[in-house]
Amino acid sequence: MKKIKLHGFNNLTKSLNFCIYDIYYTNSKIEKNEYIKYINKKYNAEKLTKILKKTCNIIGAKILNIAKQNYKPHGASVTILISEENKEKKYKNKKIVNKLLIHLDKSHICVHTYPESHPKEKISTFRVDIELSTCGVISPLKTLNYFIKKLKSNIITIDYKIRGFTRDIKGKKIFIDHKIYSIQNYINKKIKKLYDMTDINIYRENIFHTKMMLKYINFKKNFLNKKNINKKKKKKIISSIWKEMKEIYYGKNI
């Protein structure tokens, strides 16, 4: 797309919401406790911060502030305030400029985790919500393949929305500054082969939605205790995981 000559700063806000689900088979109270330990180890605030820092590098953003928190008995959240420019500029009064960056040029990326277990059935479902909101020319869509490869999840739902408007040098309003027909256009072909995918797009409102479900279950990943599993039990476990995946993917209880 031809670069648009703008009147002042690009005021468009681009928001990417990324929700992933991992399903685990937890046969007993001991296995549920092992599941919680595993989640706390793999998705604690420190490790999530590393993932978000890498994301900032991908989109070329400068980190202004990081807030992170681990929760008891499980769960974590991280919020990073970012600006469009990765390199610092020299100003006479840095304190004033930093305040302006926070209020005017700011964007943010945050993550929250939600581990839970079914009260009766032997299924535990872990959810991670990631929200990346940017303004200016930064595109959050550049982070899609990194997140998908890094988290390797059973179910992924992605929402992308462009809000507000900016003006060109003649004063004409611009409600979107890049071509997009589907979020899937930004996902690697190798990744797309692994998932069943559906789209819901509202082009007039610049709202794009994609839902993804793994075509094949990785038994080793979804069942933490792999000892003494015969074929019959393995089949039952896989059936339970599939049921949970389909309910999340289709948004209804089966």
PDB file of C-alpha atoms in Angstrom:
ATOM      1  CA  MET A   1       0.000   0.000   0.000  1.00  0.00           C
ATOM      2  CA  LYS A   2       1.253   3.510  -0.869  1.00  0.00           C
ATOM      3  CA  LYS A   3       2.404   5.366   2.224  1.00  0.00           C
ATOM      4  CA  ILE A   4      -0.188   7.900   3.341  1.00  0.00           C
ATOM      5  CA  LYS A   5       0.987  11.461   3.990  1.00  0.00           C
ATOM      6  CA  LEU A   6      -0.559  12.417   7.306  1.00  0.00           C
ATOM      7  CA  HIS A   7      -1.399  15.705   8.954  1.00  0.00           C
ATOM      8  CA  GLY A   8       0.421  15.251  12.259  1.00  0.00           C
ATOM      9  CA  PHE A   9       0.542  12.016  14.271  1.00  0.00           C
ATOM     10  CA  ASN A  10      -1.127   8.738  13.261  1.00  0.00           C
ATOM     11  CA  ASN A  11      -4.075   8.577  15.710  1.00  0.00           C
ATOM     12  CA  LEU A  12      -5.338   5.098  14.762  1.00  0.00           C
ATOM     13  CA  THR A  13      -5.404   2.549  17.586  1.00  0.00           C
ATOM     14  CA  LYS A  14      -4.778  -1.078  16.591  1.00  0.00           C
ATOM     15  CA  SER A  15      -5.744  -3.689  19.178  1.00  0.00           C
ATOM     16  CA  LEU A  16      -4.925  -7.395  19.025  1.00  0.00           C
ATOM     17  CA  ASN A  17      -6.555  -9.698  21.583  1.00  0.00           C
ATOM     18  CA  PHE A  18      -5.098 -13.157  21.737  1.00  0.00           C
ATOM     19  CA  CYS A  19      -6.743 -15.887  23.815  1.00  0.00           C
ATOM     20  CA  ILE A  20      -5.292 -19.398  24.098  1.00  0.00           C
ATOM     21  CA  TYR A  21      -6.555 -22.556  25.780  1.00  0.00           C
ATOM     22  CA  ASP A  22      -4.551 -25.619  26.838  1.00  0.00           C
ATOM     23  CA  ILE A  23      -6.469 -28.698  27.998  1.00  0.00           C
ATOM     24  CA  TYR A  24      -5.014 -31.255  30.400  1.00  0.00           C
ATOM     25  CA  TYR A  25      -6.320 -34.595  31.675  1.00  0.00           C
ATOM     26  CA  THR A  26      -6.056 -34.688  35.478  1.00  0.00           C
ATOM     27  CA  ASN A  27      -7.209 -38.033  36.814  1.00  0.00           C
ATOM     28  CA  SER A  28      -6.845 -37.368  40.551  1.00  0.00           C
ATOM     29  CA  LYS A  29      -6.332 -34.657  43.157  1.00  0.00           C
ATOM     30  CA  ILE A  30      -2.587 -35.371  43.010  1.00  0.00           C
ATOM     31  CA  GLU A  31      -2.584 -34.866  39.235  1.00  0.00           C
ATOM     32  CA  LYS A  32      -4.559 -31.611  39.605  1.00  0.00           C
ATOM     33  CA  ASN A  33      -1.922 -30.384  42.037  1.00  0.00           C
ATOM     34  CA  GLU A  34       0.785 -31.403  39.563  1.00  0.00           C
ATOM     35  CA  TYR A  35      -1.088 -29.466  36.873  1.00  0.00           C
ATOM     36  CA  ILE A  36      -1.102 -26.320  39.046  1.00  0.00           C
ATOM     37  CA  LYS A  37       2.638 -26.703  39.756  1.00  0.00           C
ATOM     38  CA  TYR A  38       3.317 -27.141  36.048  1.00  0.00           C
ATOM     39  CA  ILE A  39       1.290 -24.034  35.138  1.00  0.00           C
ATOM     40  CA  ASN A  40       2.908 -21.923  37.854  1.00  0.00           C
ATOM     41  CA  LYS A  41       6.349 -22.978  36.644  1.00  0.00           C
ATOM     42  CA  LYS A  42       5.711 -22.504  32.924  1.00  0.00           C
ATOM     43  CA  TYR A  43       3.544 -19.375  33.050  1.00  0.00           C
ATOM     44  CA  ASN A  44       4.773 -17.386  36.051  1.00  0.00           C
ATOM     45  CA  ALA A  45       5.142 -13.594  35.866  1.00  0.00           C
ATOM     46  CA  GLU A  46       8.884 -13.739  35.130  1.00  0.00           C
ATOM     47  CA  LYS A  47       8.503 -16.069  32.125  1.00  0.00           C
ATOM     48  CA  LEU A  48       5.525 -14.137  30.800  1.00  0.00           C
ATOM     49  CA  THR A  49       7.577 -10.929  31.049  1.00  0.00           C
ATOM     50  CA  LYS A  50      10.272 -12.483  28.826  1.00  0.00           C
ATOM     51  CA  ILE A  51       7.613 -13.376  26.227  1.00  0.00           C
ATOM     52  CA  LEU A  52       6.198  -9.831  26.248  1.00  0.00           C
ATOM     53  CA  LYS A  53       9.673  -8.254  26.048  1.00  0.00           C
ATOM     54  CA  LYS A  54      10.355 -10.346  22.939  1.00  0.00           C
ATOM     55  CA  THR A  55       7.033  -9.126  21.529  1.00  0.00           C
ATOM     56  CA  CYS A  56       8.131  -5.515  22.024  1.00  0.00           C
ATOM     57  CA  ASN A  57      11.318  -6.256  20.071  1.00  0.00           C
ATOM     58  CA  ILE A  58       9.290  -7.767  17.218  1.00  0.00           C
ATOM     59  CA  ILE A  59       7.136  -4.643  16.771  1.00  0.00           C
ATOM     60  CA  GLY A  60      10.021  -2.238  17.435  1.00  0.00           C
ATOM     61  CA  ALA A  61       8.533  -0.655  20.558  1.00  0.00           C
ATOM     62  CA  LYS A  62      10.302   0.978  23.487  1.00  0.00           C
ATOM     63  CA  ILE A  63       9.415  -0.302  26.975  1.00  0.00           C
ATOM     64  CA  LEU A  64       8.447   2.502  29.371  1.00  0.00           C
ATOM     65  CA  ASN A  65       7.243   0.528  32.381  1.00  0.00           C
ATOM     66  CA  ILE A  66       6.624  -3.078  33.516  1.00  0.00           C
ATOM     67  CA  ALA A  67       4.181  -4.235  36.203  1.00  0.00           C
ATOM     68  CA  LYS A  68       3.991  -7.947  37.038  1.00  0.00           C
ATOM     69  CA  GLN A  69       2.265 -10.064  39.655  1.00  0.00           C
ATOM     70  CA  ASN A  70       2.077 -13.747  40.647  1.00  0.00           C
ATOM     71  CA  TYR A  71      -1.111 -14.860  42.416  1.00  0.00           C
ATOM     72  CA  LYS A  72      -1.814 -17.549  45.006  1.00  0.00           C
ATOM     73  CA  PRO A  73      -2.649 -20.398  44.611  1.00  0.00           C
ATOM     74  CA  HIS A  74      -2.112 -19.927  40.870  1.00  0.00           C
ATOM     75  CA  GLY A  75      -2.143 -17.382  38.049  1.00  0.00           C
ATOM     76  CA  ALA A  76      -0.070 -14.402  36.957  1.00  0.00           C
ATOM     77  CA  SER A  77      -0.425 -11.083  35.129  1.00  0.00           C
ATOM     78  CA  VAL A  78       2.003  -8.705  33.425  1.00  0.00           C
ATOM     79  CA  THR A  79       1.413  -5.249  31.934  1.00  0.00           C
ATOM     80  CA  ILE A  80       4.008  -3.376  29.876  1.00  0.00           C
ATOM     81  CA  LEU A  81       3.631   0.267  28.842  1.00  0.00           C
ATOM     82  CA  ILE A  82       5.310   0.871  25.476  1.00  0.00           C
ATOM     83  CA  SER A  83       5.920   3.770  23.093  1.00  0.00           C
ATOM     84  CA  GLU A  84       6.217   3.713  19.324  1.00  0.00           C
ATOM     85  CA  GLU A  85       9.866   4.768  19.203  1.00  0.00           C
ATOM     86  CA  ASN A  86      12.395   2.154  20.270  1.00  0.00           C
ATOM     87  CA  LYS A  87      15.335   4.583  20.348  1.00  0.00           C
ATOM     88  CA  GLU A  88      15.396   7.367  22.909  1.00  0.00           C
ATOM     89  CA  LYS A  89      15.535  10.939  21.654  1.00  0.00           C
ATOM     90  CA  LYS A  90      17.497  13.651  23.427  1.00  0.00           C
ATOM     91  CA  TYR A  91      15.389  16.352  25.010  1.00  0.00           C
ATOM     92  CA  LYS A  92      16.309  19.161  27.394  1.00  0.00           C
ATOM     93  CA  ASN A  93      13.690  18.197  29.971  1.00  0.00           C
ATOM     94  CA  LYS A  94      13.416  14.397  30.088  1.00  0.00           C
ATOM     95  CA  LYS A  95      10.815  14.361  32.886  1.00  0.00           C
ATOM     96  CA  ILE A  96       8.288  16.328  30.826  1.00  0.00           C
ATOM     97  CA  VAL A  97       8.898  14.194  27.744  1.00  0.00           C
ATOM     98  CA  ASN A  98       8.440  10.962  29.704  1.00  0.00           C
ATOM     99  CA  LYS A  99       5.071  12.202  30.957  1.00  0.00           C
ATOM    100  CA  LEU A 100       4.056  13.105  27.403  1.00  0.00           C
ATOM    101  CA  LEU A 101       5.069   9.657  26.187  1.00  0.00           C
ATOM    102  CA  ILE A 102       2.945   8.030  28.848  1.00  0.00           C
ATOM    103  CA  HIS A 103      -0.114  10.116  28.036  1.00  0.00           C
ATOM    104  CA  LEU A 104       0.211  10.680  24.288  1.00  0.00           C
ATOM    105  CA  ASP A 105       2.459   8.152  22.538  1.00  0.00           C
ATOM    106  CA  LYS A 106       1.648   5.233  24.788  1.00  0.00           C
ATOM    107  CA  SER A 107       0.559   1.757  23.913  1.00  0.00           C
ATOM    108  CA  HIS A 108       0.385  -1.295  26.114  1.00  0.00           C
ATOM    109  CA  ILE A 109       0.668  -5.048  26.196  1.00  0.00           C
ATOM    110  CA  CYS A 110      -0.746  -7.143  29.018  1.00  0.00           C
ATOM    111  CA  VAL A 111      -1.259 -10.816  29.835  1.00  0.00           C
ATOM    112  CA  HIS A 112      -3.421 -12.649  32.371  1.00  0.00           C
ATOM    113  CA  THR A 113      -3.605 -16.377  33.115  1.00  0.00           C
ATOM    114  CA  TYR A 114      -6.655 -18.386  34.211  1.00  0.00           C
ATOM    115  CA  PRO A 115      -6.027 -21.998  35.343  1.00  0.00           C
ATOM    116  CA  GLU A 116      -9.155 -23.959  36.322  1.00  0.00           C
ATOM    117  CA  SER A 117     -10.477 -27.508  36.750  1.00  0.00           C
ATOM    118  CA  HIS A 118     -13.832 -29.193  36.176  1.00  0.00           C
ATOM    119  CA  PRO A 119     -15.497 -29.986  39.552  1.00  0.00           C
ATOM    120  CA  LYS A 120     -16.476 -33.542  38.516  1.00  0.00           C
ATOM    121  CA  GLU A 121     -14.841 -34.535  35.219  1.00  0.00           C
ATOM    122  CA  LYS A 122     -11.100 -35.203  34.896  1.00  0.00           C
ATOM    123  CA  ILE A 123     -10.340 -32.128  32.808  1.00  0.00           C
ATOM    124  CA  SER A 124      -8.346 -28.988  33.623  1.00  0.00           C
ATOM    125  CA  THR A 125      -8.306 -26.055  31.213  1.00  0.00           C
ATOM    126  CA  PHE A 126      -5.697 -23.328  31.248  1.00  0.00           C
ATOM    127  CA  ARG A 127      -6.374 -19.975  29.530  1.00  0.00           C
ATOM    128  CA  VAL A 128      -4.024 -17.101  28.702  1.00  0.00           C
ATOM    129  CA  ASP A 129      -5.355 -13.701  27.581  1.00  0.00           C
ATOM    130  CA  ILE A 130      -2.948 -11.348  25.818  1.00  0.00           C
ATOM    131  CA  GLU A 131      -3.900  -7.830  24.769  1.00  0.00           C
ATOM    132  CA  LEU A 132      -1.595  -5.735  22.597  1.00  0.00           C
ATOM    133  CA  SER A 133      -2.799  -2.216  21.843  1.00  0.00           C
ATOM    134  CA  THR A 134      -0.707   0.150  19.736  1.00  0.00           C
ATOM    135  CA  CYS A 135      -1.079   3.575  18.186  1.00  0.00           C
ATOM    136  CA  GLY A 136       0.798   5.079  15.276  1.00  0.00           C
ATOM    137  CA  VAL A 137       2.491   2.919  12.650  1.00  0.00           C
ATOM    138  CA  ILE A 138       3.303  -0.070  14.905  1.00  0.00           C
ATOM    139  CA  SER A 139       1.432  -3.199  13.784  1.00  0.00           C
ATOM    140  CA  PRO A 140       0.550  -5.764  16.482  1.00  0.00           C
ATOM    141  CA  LEU A 141      -0.169  -8.325  13.740  1.00  0.00           C
ATOM    142  CA  LYS A 142       3.594  -8.901  13.427  1.00  0.00           C
ATOM    143  CA  THR A 143       3.481 -10.794  16.733  1.00  0.00           C
ATOM    144  CA  LEU A 144       0.940 -13.444  15.664  1.00  0.00           C
ATOM    145  CA  ASN A 145       3.327 -16.189  14.538  1.00  0.00           C
ATOM    146  CA  TYR A 146       5.600 -15.672  17.538  1.00  0.00           C
ATOM    147  CA  PHE A 147       2.726 -16.080  20.024  1.00  0.00           C
ATOM    148  CA  ILE A 148       1.296 -19.149  18.260  1.00  0.00           C
ATOM    149  CA  LYS A 149       4.684 -20.908  18.026  1.00  0.00           C
ATOM    150  CA  LYS A 150       5.678 -19.984  21.569  1.00  0.00           C
ATOM    151  CA  LEU A 151       2.468 -21.068  23.311  1.00  0.00           C
ATOM    152  CA  LYS A 152       1.567 -24.095  21.109  1.00  0.00           C
ATOM    153  CA  SER A 153      -2.050 -24.228  22.251  1.00  0.00           C
ATOM    154  CA  ASN A 154      -5.052 -26.471  21.593  1.00  0.00           C
ATOM    155  CA  ILE A 155      -7.459 -23.586  20.948  1.00  0.00           C
ATOM    156  CA  ILE A 156      -6.658 -20.019  19.868  1.00  0.00           C
ATOM    157  CA  THR A 157      -9.064 -17.123  19.395  1.00  0.00           C
ATOM    158  CA  ILE A 158      -7.793 -13.865  17.915  1.00  0.00           C
ATOM    159  CA  ASP A 159      -9.555 -10.506  17.672  1.00  0.00           C
ATOM    160  CA  TYR A 160      -8.159  -7.496  15.810  1.00  0.00           C
ATOM    161  CA  LYS A 161      -9.785  -4.068  15.697  1.00  0.00           C
ATOM    162  CA  ILE A 162      -8.771  -0.644  14.370  1.00  0.00           C
ATOM    163  CA  ARG A 163     -10.319   2.246  16.315  1.00  0.00           C
ATOM    164  CA  GLY A 164     -10.545   5.977  15.730  1.00  0.00           C
ATOM    165  CA  PHE A 165      -9.344   7.898  12.675  1.00  0.00           C
ATOM    166  CA  THR A 166      -6.418   9.984  11.497  1.00  0.00           C
ATOM    167  CA  ARG A 167      -6.163  12.663   8.782  1.00  0.00           C
ATOM    168  CA  ASP A 168      -4.083  13.052   5.651  1.00  0.00           C
ATOM    169  CA  ILE A 169      -2.491  16.360   4.673  1.00  0.00           C
ATOM    170  CA  LYS A 170      -5.706  17.448   2.899  1.00  0.00           C
ATOM    171  CA  GLY A 171      -7.824  16.800   6.000  1.00  0.00           C
ATOM    172  CA  LYS A 172      -9.481  13.603   4.749  1.00  0.00           C
ATOM    173  CA  LYS A 173     -10.321  11.108   7.507  1.00  0.00           C
ATOM    174  CA  ILE A 174      -8.540   7.737   7.336  1.00  0.00           C
ATOM    175  CA  PHE A 175     -10.148   4.899   9.306  1.00  0.00           C
ATOM    176  CA  ILE A 176      -7.647   2.187   8.324  1.00  0.00           C
ATOM    177  CA  ASP A 177      -4.086   2.613   7.046  1.00  0.00           C
ATOM    178  CA  HIS A 178      -3.334  -0.927   5.801  1.00  0.00           C
ATOM    179  CA  LYS A 179      -5.009  -3.661   3.766  1.00  0.00           C
ATOM    180  CA  ILE A 180      -6.477  -6.592   5.691  1.00  0.00           C
ATOM    181  CA  TYR A 181      -9.114  -9.139   4.666  1.00  0.00           C
ATOM    182  CA  SER A 182      -8.479 -11.732   7.368  1.00  0.00           C
ATOM    183  CA  ILE A 183      -6.176 -12.303  10.340  1.00  0.00           C
ATOM    184  CA  GLN A 184      -5.285 -15.578   8.628  1.00  0.00           C
ATOM    185  CA  ASN A 185      -3.384 -13.601   5.961  1.00  0.00           C
ATOM    186  CA  TYR A 186      -0.775 -12.848   8.650  1.00  0.00           C
ATOM    187  CA  ILE A 187      -0.371 -16.414   9.923  1.00  0.00           C
ATOM    188  CA  ASN A 188       2.444 -18.641   8.646  1.00  0.00           C
ATOM    189  CA  LYS A 189       1.369 -21.364   6.166  1.00  0.00           C
ATOM    190  CA  LYS A 190       3.032 -24.124   8.225  1.00  0.00           C
ATOM    191  CA  ILE A 191       1.049 -23.053  11.297  1.00  0.00           C
ATOM    192  CA  LYS A 192      -2.229 -22.926   9.350  1.00  0.00           C
ATOM    193  CA  LYS A 193      -1.797 -26.564   8.285  1.00  0.00           C
ATOM    194  CA  LEU A 194      -1.930 -27.604  11.957  1.00  0.00           C
ATOM    195  CA  TYR A 195      -5.290 -25.962  12.705  1.00  0.00           C
ATOM    196  CA  ASP A 196      -8.914 -25.929  11.644  1.00  0.00           C
ATOM    197  CA  MET A 197      -9.830 -22.252  11.309  1.00  0.00           C
ATOM    198  CA  THR A 198     -12.940 -20.094  11.019  1.00  0.00           C
ATOM    199  CA  ASP A 199     -13.335 -16.372  10.366  1.00  0.00           C
ATOM    200  CA  ILE A 200     -15.912 -13.753  11.326  1.00  0.00           C
ATOM    201  CA  ASN A 201     -15.112 -10.321   9.907  1.00  0.00           C
ATOM    202  CA  ILE A 202     -17.049  -7.041   9.984  1.00  0.00           C
ATOM    203  CA  TYR A 203     -15.202  -5.020   7.358  1.00  0.00           C
ATOM    204  CA  ARG A 204     -17.288  -1.865   7.724  1.00  0.00           C
ATOM    205  CA  GLU A 205     -16.312  -1.648  11.422  1.00  0.00           C
ATOM    206  CA  ASN A 206     -12.706  -2.821  10.885  1.00  0.00           C
ATOM    207  CA  ILE A 207     -13.283  -5.812  13.181  1.00  0.00           C
ATOM    208  CA  PHE A 208     -11.601  -9.147  12.425  1.00  0.00           C
ATOM    209  CA  HIS A 209     -11.971 -12.447  14.272  1.00  0.00           C
ATOM    210  CA  THR A 210     -10.278 -15.826  13.773  1.00  0.00           C
ATOM    211  CA  LYS A 211     -10.744 -19.018  15.780  1.00  0.00           C
ATOM    212  CA  MET A 212      -8.287 -21.938  15.583  1.00  0.00           C
ATOM    213  CA  MET A 213      -8.412 -25.557  16.818  1.00  0.00           C
ATOM    214  CA  LEU A 214      -5.604 -28.102  16.527  1.00  0.00           C
ATOM    215  CA  LYS A 215      -6.334 -30.891  14.039  1.00  0.00           C
ATOM    216  CA  TYR A 216      -4.403 -33.459  16.068  1.00  0.00           C
ATOM    217  CA  ILE A 217      -3.949 -33.866  19.820  1.00  0.00           C
ATOM    218  CA  ASN A 218      -0.442 -34.129  21.238  1.00  0.00           C
ATOM    219  CA  PHE A 219      -1.042 -36.731  23.951  1.00  0.00           C
ATOM    220  CA  LYS A 220       2.300 -36.101  25.643  1.00  0.00           C
ATOM    221  CA  LYS A 221       1.519 -32.413  26.018  1.00  0.00           C
ATOM    222  CA  ASN A 222      -2.058 -32.737  27.255  1.00  0.00           C
ATOM    223  CA  PHE A 223      -1.505 -35.455  29.828  1.00  0.00           C
ATOM    224  CA  LEU A 224       1.189 -34.709  32.406  1.00  0.00           C
ATOM    225  CA  ASN A 225       1.264 -38.209  33.960  1.00  0.00           C
ATOM    226  CA  LYS A 226       2.082 -40.580  31.091  1.00  0.00           C
ATOM    227  CA  LYS A 227       2.997 -43.674  33.109  1.00  0.00           C
ATOM    228  CA  ASN A 228       1.028 -46.946  32.903  1.00  0.00           C
ATOM    229  CA  ILE A 229      -1.412 -45.808  30.191  1.00  0.00           C
ATOM    230  CA  ASN A 230      -2.948 -48.621  28.134  1.00  0.00           C
ATOM    231  CA  LYS A 231      -4.624 -48.115  24.746  1.00  0.00           C
ATOM    232  CA  LYS A 232      -8.159 -48.161  26.174  1.00  0.00           C
ATOM    233  CA  LYS A 233      -7.392 -45.492  28.764  1.00  0.00           C
ATOM    234  CA  LYS A 234      -5.459 -43.409  26.234  1.00  0.00           C
ATOM    235  CA  LYS A 235      -8.467 -43.458  23.890  1.00  0.00           C
ATOM    236  CA  LYS A 236     -10.749 -42.333  26.734  1.00  0.00           C
ATOM    237  CA  ILE A 237      -8.381 -39.484  27.664  1.00  0.00           C
ATOM    238  CA  ILE A 238      -8.138 -38.264  24.075  1.00  0.00           C
ATOM    239  CA  SER A 239     -11.958 -38.393  23.773  1.00  0.00           C
ATOM    240  CA  SER A 240     -12.313 -36.204  26.903  1.00  0.00           C
ATOM    241  CA  ILE A 241      -9.777 -33.684  25.600  1.00  0.00           C
ATOM    242  CA  TRP A 242     -11.535 -33.533  22.202  1.00  0.00           C
ATOM    243  CA  LYS A 243     -14.873 -32.885  23.902  1.00  0.00           C
ATOM    244  CA  GLU A 244     -13.441 -29.971  25.882  1.00  0.00           C
ATOM    245  CA  MET A 245     -11.758 -28.545  22.776  1.00  0.00           C
ATOM    246  CA  LYS A 246     -14.949 -28.706  20.696  1.00  0.00           C
ATOM    247  CA  GLU A 247     -17.030 -27.052  23.420  1.00  0.00           C
ATOM    248  CA  ILE A 248     -14.597 -24.137  23.592  1.00  0.00           C
ATOM    249  CA  TYR A 249     -14.238 -23.887  19.799  1.00  0.00           C
ATOM    250  CA  TYR A 250     -17.997 -23.912  19.105  1.00  0.00           C
ATOM    251  CA  GLY A 251     -18.904 -21.931  22.231  1.00  0.00           C
ATOM    252  CA  LYS A 252     -21.468 -24.375  23.609  1.00  0.00           C
ATOM    253  CA  ASN A 253     -21.745 -27.375  25.941  1.00  0.00           C
ATOM    254  CA  ILE A 254     -21.934 -30.706  24.130  1.00  0.00           C
TER     255      ILE A 254
END
